[in-house]
């Protein structure tokens, strides 16, 4: 595994009704939902390291500590970024942020662990 701090990833989406708080049951407001922002941040972190893992290995999310700073209405694009800031064995820590077209809407940290996919799936049986 050749993971070093400084690796970066990005993911983006457009706010549509299906990813609003109203649609996901996280409130009745038609703005980008916090759970969807977190999912976008996780995707950015996954992308940061996916190409650097040995064959047969993946990273899985284990911890999220983020603040949702501002609401984003339907129609705007949202972009999440992740930077690997710590590697502790199989444990990876990322600084994550999210932005809409006008401002920063979220920030925090996200932790992932590197696992062997086949062994991980076998433990689920």
CSV table of C-alpha atoms in Angstrom, one decimal, residues 1-123:
chain,number,residue,atom,x,y,z
A,1,UNK,CA,0.0,0.0,0.0
A,2,UNK,CA,1.5,3.3,-1.0
A,3,UNK,CA,-0.8,5.7,0.8
A,4,UNK,CA,0.7,9.0,1.9
A,5,UNK,CA,-0.9,12.2,3.3
A,6,UNK,CA,-1.7,14.7,0.7
A,7,UNK,CA,-3.7,12.5,-1.6
A,8,UNK,CA,-6.9,14.3,-2.7
A,9,UNK,CA,-10.3,13.3,-4.1
A,10,UNK,CA,-13.4,15.1,-5.3
A,11,UNK,CA,-17.0,14.3,-6.0
A,12,UNK,CA,-19.9,16.4,-7.1
A,13,UNK,CA,-23.6,16.3,-7.7
A,14,UNK,CA,-26.6,18.6,-8.5
A,15,UNK,CA,-29.2,19.2,-5.8
A,16,UNK,CA,-32.5,17.6,-7.0
A,17,UNK,CA,-35.6,16.8,-5.0
A,18,UNK,CA,-34.4,13.2,-4.4
A,19,UNK,CA,-31.3,14.4,-2.4
A,20,UNK,CA,-33.1,17.0,-0.3
A,21,UNK,CA,-34.0,16.8,3.4
A,22,UNK,CA,-37.6,16.5,2.5
A,23,UNK,CA,-37.1,13.4,0.3
A,24,UNK,CA,-34.7,11.5,2.6
A,25,UNK,CA,-36.8,12.0,5.7
A,26,UNK,CA,-34.3,14.3,7.4
A,27,UNK,CA,-36.7,17.3,7.6
A,28,UNK,CA,-39.4,18.8,5.5
A,29,UNK,CA,-37.2,21.3,3.7
A,30,UNK,CA,-36.3,21.1,0.1
A,31,UNK,CA,-32.6,21.8,0.5
A,32,UNK,CA,-29.5,19.5,0.2
A,33,UNK,CA,-29.8,16.9,2.9
A,34,UNK,CA,-27.0,16.5,5.5
A,35,UNK,CA,-26.9,12.7,4.9
A,36,UNK,CA,-26.4,13.3,1.2
A,37,UNK,CA,-23.6,15.8,1.9
A,38,UNK,CA,-21.9,13.2,4.1
A,39,UNK,CA,-22.2,10.6,1.4
A,40,UNK,CA,-20.6,13.0,-1.1
A,41,UNK,CA,-17.7,13.6,1.3
A,42,UNK,CA,-17.3,9.9,1.7
A,43,UNK,CA,-17.2,9.4,-2.0
A,44,UNK,CA,-14.5,12.1,-2.4
A,45,UNK,CA,-12.4,10.4,0.3
A,46,UNK,CA,-12.9,7.0,-1.4
A,47,UNK,CA,-11.8,8.5,-4.7
A,48,UNK,CA,-8.7,10.0,-3.1
A,49,UNK,CA,-7.2,6.5,-2.3
A,50,UNK,CA,-9.0,4.0,-4.5
A,51,UNK,CA,-6.3,3.9,-7.2
A,52,UNK,CA,-3.5,3.5,-4.7
A,53,UNK,CA,-4.8,0.4,-2.9
A,54,UNK,CA,-3.4,-3.1,-3.6
A,55,UNK,CA,-5.5,-5.3,-5.7
A,56,UNK,CA,-8.3,-6.9,-3.7
A,57,UNK,CA,-8.4,-4.1,-1.1
A,58,UNK,CA,-11.0,-1.4,-0.6
A,59,UNK,CA,-11.5,1.4,2.0
A,60,UNK,CA,-14.7,1.5,4.1
A,61,UNK,CA,-16.0,4.4,6.1
A,62,UNK,CA,-16.0,4.1,9.9
A,63,UNK,CA,-16.3,7.6,11.3
A,64,UNK,CA,-17.7,10.9,10.3
A,65,UNK,CA,-17.4,14.2,12.2
A,66,UNK,CA,-18.8,17.0,10.1
A,67,UNK,CA,-20.7,20.3,10.4
A,68,UNK,CA,-23.3,21.3,7.9
A,69,UNK,CA,-22.8,25.0,7.7
A,70,UNK,CA,-25.3,26.3,5.2
A,71,UNK,CA,-28.3,25.3,3.2
A,72,UNK,CA,-28.2,24.7,-0.6
A,73,UNK,CA,-31.4,25.0,-2.7
A,74,UNK,CA,-32.5,22.7,-5.5
A,75,UNK,CA,-30.7,23.4,-8.8
A,76,UNK,CA,-27.2,24.2,-7.4
A,77,UNK,CA,-24.2,22.0,-7.8
A,78,UNK,CA,-22.4,20.7,-4.7
A,79,UNK,CA,-18.7,19.7,-4.7
A,80,UNK,CA,-17.0,17.7,-1.9
A,81,UNK,CA,-13.3,17.5,-1.5
A,82,UNK,CA,-11.2,15.2,0.7
A,83,UNK,CA,-7.5,15.3,1.6
A,84,UNK,CA,-5.8,12.4,3.3
A,85,UNK,CA,-4.1,13.9,6.4
A,86,UNK,CA,-3.1,10.8,8.4
A,87,UNK,CA,-2.2,7.2,7.7
A,88,UNK,CA,-2.0,5.0,10.8
A,89,UNK,CA,-1.7,1.4,9.5
A,90,UNK,CA,-5.0,0.6,7.9
A,91,UNK,CA,-6.7,3.6,9.4
A,92,UNK,CA,-7.0,6.7,7.1
A,93,UNK,CA,-8.1,10.1,8.2
A,94,UNK,CA,-9.3,12.8,5.8
A,95,UNK,CA,-10.1,16.5,6.0
A,96,UNK,CA,-13.4,16.9,4.1
A,97,UNK,CA,-15.2,20.0,2.9
A,98,UNK,CA,-18.3,20.7,0.7
A,99,UNK,CA,-19.1,23.8,-1.4
A,100,UNK,CA,-22.1,24.9,-3.3
A,101,UNK,CA,-21.9,27.4,-6.1
A,102,UNK,CA,-21.6,30.3,-3.6
A,103,UNK,CA,-20.1,29.2,-0.4
A,104,UNK,CA,-18.6,26.5,1.9
A,105,UNK,CA,-21.5,24.4,3.2
A,106,UNK,CA,-19.7,21.7,5.2
A,107,UNK,CA,-16.4,20.7,6.8
A,108,UNK,CA,-15.0,18.1,9.1
A,109,UNK,CA,-13.1,14.8,9.3
A,110,UNK,CA,-13.8,11.4,7.9
A,111,UNK,CA,-12.1,8.1,8.8
A,112,UNK,CA,-11.8,5.0,6.7
A,113,UNK,CA,-10.2,1.6,7.1
A,114,UNK,CA,-8.5,-0.4,4.4
A,115,UNK,CA,-9.9,-4.0,4.3
A,116,UNK,CA,-9.4,-7.0,2.1
A,117,UNK,CA,-12.7,-7.1,0.2
A,118,UNK,CA,-13.2,-10.9,0.0
A,119,UNK,CA,-12.4,-11.4,3.7
A,120,UNK,CA,-14.7,-8.5,4.6
A,121,UNK,CA,-17.6,-10.0,2.6
A,122,UNK,CA,-17.0,-13.5,4.0
A,123,UNK,CA,-17.4,-12.1,7.6
